[in-house]
XYZ file of C-alpha atoms in Angstrom:
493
model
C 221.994 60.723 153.498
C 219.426 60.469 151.265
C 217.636 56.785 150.246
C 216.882 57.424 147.304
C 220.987 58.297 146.591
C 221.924 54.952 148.620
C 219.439 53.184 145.899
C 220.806 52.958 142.711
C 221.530 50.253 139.964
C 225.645 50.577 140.533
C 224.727 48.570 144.285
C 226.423 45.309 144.717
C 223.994 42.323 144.954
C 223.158 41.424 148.673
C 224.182 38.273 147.997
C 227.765 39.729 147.626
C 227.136 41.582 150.937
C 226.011 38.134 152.449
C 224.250 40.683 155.495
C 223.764 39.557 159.077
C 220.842 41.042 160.215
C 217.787 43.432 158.370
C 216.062 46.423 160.727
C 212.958 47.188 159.194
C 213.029 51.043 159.476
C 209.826 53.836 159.930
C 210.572 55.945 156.822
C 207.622 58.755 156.025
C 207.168 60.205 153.441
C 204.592 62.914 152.095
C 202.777 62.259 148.907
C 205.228 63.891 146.582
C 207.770 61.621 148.316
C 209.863 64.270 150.222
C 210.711 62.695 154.120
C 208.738 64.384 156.789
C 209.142 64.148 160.380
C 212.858 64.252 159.977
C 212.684 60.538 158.325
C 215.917 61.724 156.267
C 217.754 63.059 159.278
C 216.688 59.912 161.537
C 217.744 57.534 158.885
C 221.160 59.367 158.252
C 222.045 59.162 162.544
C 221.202 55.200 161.999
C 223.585 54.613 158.959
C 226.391 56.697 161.087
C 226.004 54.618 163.921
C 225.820 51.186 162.305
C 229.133 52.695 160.477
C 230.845 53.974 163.598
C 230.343 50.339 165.519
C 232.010 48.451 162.459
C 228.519 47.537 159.979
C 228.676 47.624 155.863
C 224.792 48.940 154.985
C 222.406 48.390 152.452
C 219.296 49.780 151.537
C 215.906 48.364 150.153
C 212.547 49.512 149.665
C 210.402 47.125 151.655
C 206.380 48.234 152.139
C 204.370 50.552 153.992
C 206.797 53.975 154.149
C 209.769 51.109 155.306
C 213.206 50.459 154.462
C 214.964 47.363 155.016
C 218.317 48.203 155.846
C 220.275 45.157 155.213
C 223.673 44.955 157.438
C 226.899 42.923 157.266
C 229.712 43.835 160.542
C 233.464 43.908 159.285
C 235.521 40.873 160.133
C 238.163 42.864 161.913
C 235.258 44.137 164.311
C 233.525 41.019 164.827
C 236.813 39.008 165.293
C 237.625 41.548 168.547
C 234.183 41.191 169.774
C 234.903 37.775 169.627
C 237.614 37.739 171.217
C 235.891 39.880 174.230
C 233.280 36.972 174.703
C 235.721 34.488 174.671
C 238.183 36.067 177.874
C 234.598 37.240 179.600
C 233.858 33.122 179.137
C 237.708 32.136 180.116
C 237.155 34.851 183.227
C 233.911 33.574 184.470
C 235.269 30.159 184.001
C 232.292 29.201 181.648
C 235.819 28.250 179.531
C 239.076 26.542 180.960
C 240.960 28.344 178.025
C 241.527 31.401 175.780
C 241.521 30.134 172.104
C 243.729 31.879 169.770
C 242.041 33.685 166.668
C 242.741 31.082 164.065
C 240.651 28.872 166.582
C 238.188 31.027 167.065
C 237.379 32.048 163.017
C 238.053 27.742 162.785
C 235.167 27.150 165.271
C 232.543 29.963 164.697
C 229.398 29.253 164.139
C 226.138 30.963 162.306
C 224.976 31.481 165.857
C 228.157 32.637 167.317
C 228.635 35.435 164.717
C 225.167 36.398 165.263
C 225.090 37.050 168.949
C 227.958 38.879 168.784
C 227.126 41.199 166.022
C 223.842 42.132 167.724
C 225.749 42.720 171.076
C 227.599 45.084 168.813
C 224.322 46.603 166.994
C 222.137 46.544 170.610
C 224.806 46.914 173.612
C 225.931 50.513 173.621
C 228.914 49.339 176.137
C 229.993 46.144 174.300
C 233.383 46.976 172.108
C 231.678 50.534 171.125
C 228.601 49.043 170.330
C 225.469 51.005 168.646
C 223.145 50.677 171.416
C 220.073 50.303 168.780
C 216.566 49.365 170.938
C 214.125 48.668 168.465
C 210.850 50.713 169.291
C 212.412 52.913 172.111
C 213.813 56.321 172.480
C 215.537 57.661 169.869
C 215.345 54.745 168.172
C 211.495 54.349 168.157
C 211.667 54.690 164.071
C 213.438 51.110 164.412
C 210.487 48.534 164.290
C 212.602 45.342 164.043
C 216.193 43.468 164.509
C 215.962 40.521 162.515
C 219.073 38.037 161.960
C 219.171 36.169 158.685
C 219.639 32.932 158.039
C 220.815 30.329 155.063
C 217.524 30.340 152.966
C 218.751 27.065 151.636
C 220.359 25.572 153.995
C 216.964 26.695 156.018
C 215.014 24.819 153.249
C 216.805 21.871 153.012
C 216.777 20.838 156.791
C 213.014 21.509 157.477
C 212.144 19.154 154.125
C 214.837 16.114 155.947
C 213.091 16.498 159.466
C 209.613 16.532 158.090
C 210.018 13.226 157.056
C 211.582 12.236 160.414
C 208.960 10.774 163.402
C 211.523 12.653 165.597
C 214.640 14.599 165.396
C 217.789 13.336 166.448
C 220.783 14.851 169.009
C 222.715 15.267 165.737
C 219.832 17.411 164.549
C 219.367 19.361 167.935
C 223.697 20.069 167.339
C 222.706 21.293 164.192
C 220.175 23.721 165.431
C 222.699 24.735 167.849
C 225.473 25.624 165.580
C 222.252 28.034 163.376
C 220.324 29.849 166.104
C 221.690 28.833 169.326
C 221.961 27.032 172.506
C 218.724 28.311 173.496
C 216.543 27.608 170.843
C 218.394 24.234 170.623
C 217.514 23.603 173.846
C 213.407 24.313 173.597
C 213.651 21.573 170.680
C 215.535 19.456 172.583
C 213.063 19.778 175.825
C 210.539 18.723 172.767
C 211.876 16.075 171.831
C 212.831 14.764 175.655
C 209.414 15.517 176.577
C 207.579 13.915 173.120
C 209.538 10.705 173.820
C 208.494 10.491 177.820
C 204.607 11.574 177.075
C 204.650 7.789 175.593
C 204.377 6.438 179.386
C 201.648 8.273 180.486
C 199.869 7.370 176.927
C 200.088 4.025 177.566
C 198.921 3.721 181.119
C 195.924 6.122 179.750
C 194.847 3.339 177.324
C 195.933 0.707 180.343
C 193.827 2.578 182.379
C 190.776 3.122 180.091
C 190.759 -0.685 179.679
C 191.216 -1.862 183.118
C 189.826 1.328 185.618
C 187.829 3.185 185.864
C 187.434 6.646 183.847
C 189.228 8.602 186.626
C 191.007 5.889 188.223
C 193.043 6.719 191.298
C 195.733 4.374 190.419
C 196.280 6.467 187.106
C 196.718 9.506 188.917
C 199.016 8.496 191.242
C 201.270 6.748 188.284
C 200.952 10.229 186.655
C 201.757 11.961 189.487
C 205.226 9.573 189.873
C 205.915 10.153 186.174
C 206.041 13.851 186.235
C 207.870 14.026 189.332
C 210.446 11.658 187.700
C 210.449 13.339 184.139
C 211.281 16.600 185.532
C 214.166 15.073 187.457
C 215.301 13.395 184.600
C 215.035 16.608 182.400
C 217.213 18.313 184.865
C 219.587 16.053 184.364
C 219.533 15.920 180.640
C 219.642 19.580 180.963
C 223.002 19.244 182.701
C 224.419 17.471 180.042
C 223.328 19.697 177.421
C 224.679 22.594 179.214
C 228.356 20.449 179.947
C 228.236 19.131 176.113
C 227.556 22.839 174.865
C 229.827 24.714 177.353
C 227.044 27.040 178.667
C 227.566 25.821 182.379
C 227.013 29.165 184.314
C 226.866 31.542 181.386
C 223.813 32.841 182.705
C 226.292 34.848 185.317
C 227.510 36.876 182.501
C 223.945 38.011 180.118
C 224.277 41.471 178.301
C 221.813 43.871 179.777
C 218.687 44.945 178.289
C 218.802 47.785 176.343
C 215.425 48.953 177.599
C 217.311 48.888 181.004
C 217.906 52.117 182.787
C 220.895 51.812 185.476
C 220.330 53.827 189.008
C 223.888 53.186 190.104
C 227.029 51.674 189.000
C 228.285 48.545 190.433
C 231.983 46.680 189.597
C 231.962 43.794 188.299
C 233.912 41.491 191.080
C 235.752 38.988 187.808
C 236.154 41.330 185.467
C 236.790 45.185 187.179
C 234.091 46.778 184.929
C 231.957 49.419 186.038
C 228.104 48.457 184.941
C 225.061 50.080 185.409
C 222.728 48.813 187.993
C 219.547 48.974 189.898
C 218.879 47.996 193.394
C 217.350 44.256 193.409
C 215.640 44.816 196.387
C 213.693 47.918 194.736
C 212.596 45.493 191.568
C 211.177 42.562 193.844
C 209.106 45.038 195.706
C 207.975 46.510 192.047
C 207.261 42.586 191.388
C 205.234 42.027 194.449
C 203.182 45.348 193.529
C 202.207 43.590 191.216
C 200.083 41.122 192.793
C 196.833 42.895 193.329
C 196.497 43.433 189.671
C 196.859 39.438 189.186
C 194.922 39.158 192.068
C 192.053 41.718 190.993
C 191.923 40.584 187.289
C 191.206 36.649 188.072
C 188.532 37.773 190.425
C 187.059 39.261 187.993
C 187.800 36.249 185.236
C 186.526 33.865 187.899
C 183.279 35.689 188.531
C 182.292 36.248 184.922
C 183.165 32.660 184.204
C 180.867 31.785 187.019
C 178.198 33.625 185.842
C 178.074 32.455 182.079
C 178.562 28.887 184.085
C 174.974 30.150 185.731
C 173.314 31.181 182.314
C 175.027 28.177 180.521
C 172.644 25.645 183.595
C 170.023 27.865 183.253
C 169.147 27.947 179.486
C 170.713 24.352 179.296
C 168.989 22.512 181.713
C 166.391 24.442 183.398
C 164.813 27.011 180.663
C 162.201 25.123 178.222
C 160.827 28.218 176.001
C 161.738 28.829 172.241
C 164.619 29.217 170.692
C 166.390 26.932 173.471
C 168.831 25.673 170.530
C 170.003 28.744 169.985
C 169.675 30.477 172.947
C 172.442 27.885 174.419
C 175.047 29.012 172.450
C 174.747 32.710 174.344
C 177.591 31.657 177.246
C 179.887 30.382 174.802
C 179.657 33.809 172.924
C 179.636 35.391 176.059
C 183.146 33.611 176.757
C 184.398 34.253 173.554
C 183.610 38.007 172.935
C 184.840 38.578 177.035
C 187.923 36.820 177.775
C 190.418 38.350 174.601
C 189.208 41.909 175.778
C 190.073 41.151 179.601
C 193.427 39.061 178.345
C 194.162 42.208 175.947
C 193.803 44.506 179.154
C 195.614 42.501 181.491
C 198.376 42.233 179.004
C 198.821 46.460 178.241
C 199.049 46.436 182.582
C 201.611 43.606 182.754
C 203.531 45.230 179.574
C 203.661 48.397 181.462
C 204.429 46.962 185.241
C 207.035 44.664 183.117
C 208.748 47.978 181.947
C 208.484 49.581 185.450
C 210.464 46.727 186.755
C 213.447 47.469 185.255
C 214.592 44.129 184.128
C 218.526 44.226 183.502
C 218.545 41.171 181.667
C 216.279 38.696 178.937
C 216.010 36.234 181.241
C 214.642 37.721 184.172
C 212.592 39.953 181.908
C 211.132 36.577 180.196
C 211.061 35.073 183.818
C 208.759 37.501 184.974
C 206.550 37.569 182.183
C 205.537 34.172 181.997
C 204.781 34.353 185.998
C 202.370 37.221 184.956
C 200.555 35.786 182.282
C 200.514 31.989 184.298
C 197.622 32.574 186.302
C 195.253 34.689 184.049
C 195.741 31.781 181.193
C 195.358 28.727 183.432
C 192.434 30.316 185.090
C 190.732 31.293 181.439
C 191.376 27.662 180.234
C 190.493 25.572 183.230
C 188.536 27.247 185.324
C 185.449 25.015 183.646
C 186.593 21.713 185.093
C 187.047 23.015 188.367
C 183.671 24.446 188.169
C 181.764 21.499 187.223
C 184.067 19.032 189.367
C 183.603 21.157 192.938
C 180.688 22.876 191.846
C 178.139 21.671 189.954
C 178.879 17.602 190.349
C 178.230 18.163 194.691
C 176.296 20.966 194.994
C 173.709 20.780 191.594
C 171.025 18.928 193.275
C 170.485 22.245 195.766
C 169.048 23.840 192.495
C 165.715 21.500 193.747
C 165.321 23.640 196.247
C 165.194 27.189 194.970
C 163.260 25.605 192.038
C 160.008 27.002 192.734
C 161.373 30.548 193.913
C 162.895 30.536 189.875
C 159.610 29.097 188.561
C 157.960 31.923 190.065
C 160.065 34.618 188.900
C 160.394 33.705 185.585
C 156.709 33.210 185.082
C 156.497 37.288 185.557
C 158.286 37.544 182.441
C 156.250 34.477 180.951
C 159.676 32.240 180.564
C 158.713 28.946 180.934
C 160.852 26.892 182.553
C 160.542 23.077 183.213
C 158.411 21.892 185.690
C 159.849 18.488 186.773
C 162.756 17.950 189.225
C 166.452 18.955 188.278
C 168.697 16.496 186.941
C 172.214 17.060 187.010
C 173.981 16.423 183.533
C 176.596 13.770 184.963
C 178.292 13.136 181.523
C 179.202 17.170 181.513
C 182.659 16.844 183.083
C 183.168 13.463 180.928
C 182.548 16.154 177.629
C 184.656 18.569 179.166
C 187.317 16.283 179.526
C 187.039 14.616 175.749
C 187.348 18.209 174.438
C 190.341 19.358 176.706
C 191.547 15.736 175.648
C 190.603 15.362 171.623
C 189.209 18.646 170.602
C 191.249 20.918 172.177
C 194.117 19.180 170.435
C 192.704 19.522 166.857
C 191.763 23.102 167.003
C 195.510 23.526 168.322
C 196.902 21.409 166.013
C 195.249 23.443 163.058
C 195.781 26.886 164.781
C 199.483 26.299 165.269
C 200.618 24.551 161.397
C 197.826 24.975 159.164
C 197.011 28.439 159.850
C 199.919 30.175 159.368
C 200.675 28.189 155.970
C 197.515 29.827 154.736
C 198.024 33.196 155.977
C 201.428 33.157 154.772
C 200.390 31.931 151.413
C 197.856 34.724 150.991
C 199.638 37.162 152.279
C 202.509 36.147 150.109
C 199.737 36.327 146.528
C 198.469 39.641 147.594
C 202.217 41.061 148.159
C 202.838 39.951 144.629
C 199.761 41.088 142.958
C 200.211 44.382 144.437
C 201.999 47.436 142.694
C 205.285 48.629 144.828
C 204.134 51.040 147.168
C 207.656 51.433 149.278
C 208.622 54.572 150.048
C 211.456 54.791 147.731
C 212.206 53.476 144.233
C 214.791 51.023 142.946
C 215.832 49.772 140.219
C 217.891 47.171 141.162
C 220.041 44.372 140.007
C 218.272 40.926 139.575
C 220.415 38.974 141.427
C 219.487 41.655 144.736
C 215.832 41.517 143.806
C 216.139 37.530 143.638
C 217.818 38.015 147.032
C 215.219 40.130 148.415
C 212.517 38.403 147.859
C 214.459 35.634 149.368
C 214.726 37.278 152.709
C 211.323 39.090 152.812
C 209.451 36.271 153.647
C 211.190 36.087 156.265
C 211.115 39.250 158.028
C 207.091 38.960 157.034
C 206.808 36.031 159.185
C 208.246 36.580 162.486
């Protein structure tokens, strides 16, 4: 199967294909534009798969020596995998009943239909399923699975909540019914969490008026909010989970497709033989583990104390030229050090992630985020606890070894100053303002301004630039208009 055949003007618009998902696909291509590496053959297994599990294809020419391969699965197809979710729901009693089919086509969703066509395009097991892994194995030429949307509808909903304060539950239901329970339920854990961060705002400005700047009544107040918004999130939680009909459906994830299976195991509810791997065998990978963690925020800890050491020193203690700029050095120091030891840490918790052998998202994600915790809470507080247990008790010993540093500076003629050490006592005040103020501007910009510009330029030099996909097309307009649609899309995630 050749691309170039698959392109041609006699295609049906994508819009009559109305696709489900788009894989970005490797295709290279030699400078006369004949495939190399078996790009041809590759791309002709994918098609045949995608065909055999029940997919209508189409191709387009995206950028880079890619093809977009835009995919639609057949109603009869997705209707039976629909139909196994259901009974595995009904069997694990996240359901009390089995609908019929007219009730299940009468109460599908866009996020239904797409979790069950990937289980068919990902899950190798599922109802003959393609068992596609993006970026592994034989499918390494696979960069990306991405599911496709309503570009209107898409539109239209982001310009009503913009102009909302906050969204609604009617919104979050919304959400729900488009991408899913779980993504529905991070925006609803926003919006519980944005509505409960006013008590704690307004004992901070109680607080700031009446107590002192780190008032021990204000702590303890905090410390009785969190403990009773997490309670009350757990309960709101519940009710999401009863309202939605997820209850328990955690029991019954697809595995990974990165998973590899050492034994089989029978499923007690539903008699199916699974692959599985020994849990005991994956917490003592976990626990491995630990000495890495352990090793890299030793090392973050010590470096941070030592620009903490040059920071005093050419802050408060040097008095030679160039002081003005020569107190910008730890900050550099920080900046150049801590994306090259996150970057590190990250390829050895990638790779102990992988050795794990994770059977499902969840516990995959789970142990992820415990990884990355500590380095990232260390790197972005480690400060404060410096100068609160650090330099706050213990500056004034710097009197005493004063003289030693006079003297072995003045080898090196750095002058130094000559009267006693004064400890900075507004530095954990500044600390605090920028954790407080600062910290939430730069975020602020980094997270929703940012991205708007890259996207934006991105988007001008995509346009400006001739086609250099690895196949040509001469398409119709309505596909093109559709394409260019969707691209942003896949550009942005």
């Amino acid at each position: 199967i050749m691309p170039g055949k698959i392109l041609s003007s006699n295609v049906k618009p994508l819009g009559e294909l109305n696709p489900d998902f788009v894989l970005s696909v490797k295709y290279l291509v030699d400078q006369k534009g004949v495939p190399i590496e078996n790009s041809d053959q590759k791309f002709a297994k994918l098609i045949k798969t995608l065909k055999s599990a029940g997919f209508y294809s189409q191709v387009r020419p995206g950028e880079d020596s890619t093809l977009l391969l835009f995919i639609k699965v057949s109603d009869a197809v997705l209707l039976k995998a629909l139909k196994s979710f259901h009974l595995k729901d009904y069997l694990y009693g996240v359901k009390n009943s089995i609908d019929d089919d007219e009730q299940i086509l009468e109460h599908l969703s866009s996020a239904e239909k797409l979790r069950a066509a990937y289980s068919l395009i990902s899950d190798p097991v599922f109802e003959g399923g393609a068992g596609i892994t993006p970026g592994a194995g034989e499918w390494a030429f696979v960069e990306k699975i991405i599911p496709l949307y309503d570009y209107e509808l898409t539109k239209r909903l982001i310009t009503e909540w913009s102009k909302k304060p906050l969204i609604d539950e009617n919104d979050i239901a919304t959400i729900k019914d488009i991408a899913g329970e779980k993504v529905a339920l991070y925006f609803g854990f926003l919006r519980f969490y944005t509505v409960w961060l006013v008590v704690p705002s307004v004992l901070g400005f109680v607080s700031y008026l009446f107590f002192s700047r780190y008032s021990i009544v204000f702590t303890i107040l905090n410390l009785l909010w969190a403990i009773v918004m997490t309670n009350a999130w757990k309960k709101k939680e519940n009710v999401y989970a009863i309202t939605w009909n997820t209850k328990d459906s955690s029991f019954i994830e697809t595995k990974r497709g990165e998973f590899v299976g050492e034994t089989e195991e029978i499923d007690t509810v539903t008699g199916i033989k699974s692959p599985a791997f020994p849990s005991w065998k994956r917490t003592l990978r976990e626990l491995a583990f630990i000495p890495v963690a352990l090793g890299a925020a030793l090392i973050l800890v010590s470096y941070q104390f030592g620009c903490f050491f040059i920071e005093i020193f050419l802050n408060e203690i040097y008095d030679g030229p160039g002081k003005q700029f020569l107190s910008l050095v730890p900050t550099v120091l920080i900046v150049g050090f801590i994306p090259i030891l996150t970057a590190g840490y990250t390829i050895f918790a990638n790779k102990f992630l992988a050795w794990e052998n994770h059977d499902t998202n969840t516990s995959y994600e789970r142990s992820s985020v415990q990884k990355q915790f500590i380095l990232n809470f260390l790197a972005s507080y480690m400060p404060l606890f410096i100068t609160s247990f650090v330099y706050l008790p213990f500056g004034h010993l710097v009197n005493t070894y004063l003289s030693f540093i006079q003297t072995q500076t003045s080898k090196y003629n750095i002058s130094i100053q000559q009267n006693r050490f004064q400890i900075n006592k507004d530095r954990l005040n500044q600390q605090f303002a920028y954790f407080a103020v600062t910290a939430q501007v730069v975020g602020f910009f980094l997270e929703n301004i940012v991205p708007v510009v890259i996207r934006k330029v991105t988007e001008h030099f995509r346009s400006s630039k001739e086609n250099n996909s690895a196949v040509a097309l001469t398409d119709l307009p309505e596909a093109v208009s559709y394409t260019h649609l969707t691209l942003p899309t896949i550009c942005s995630v």
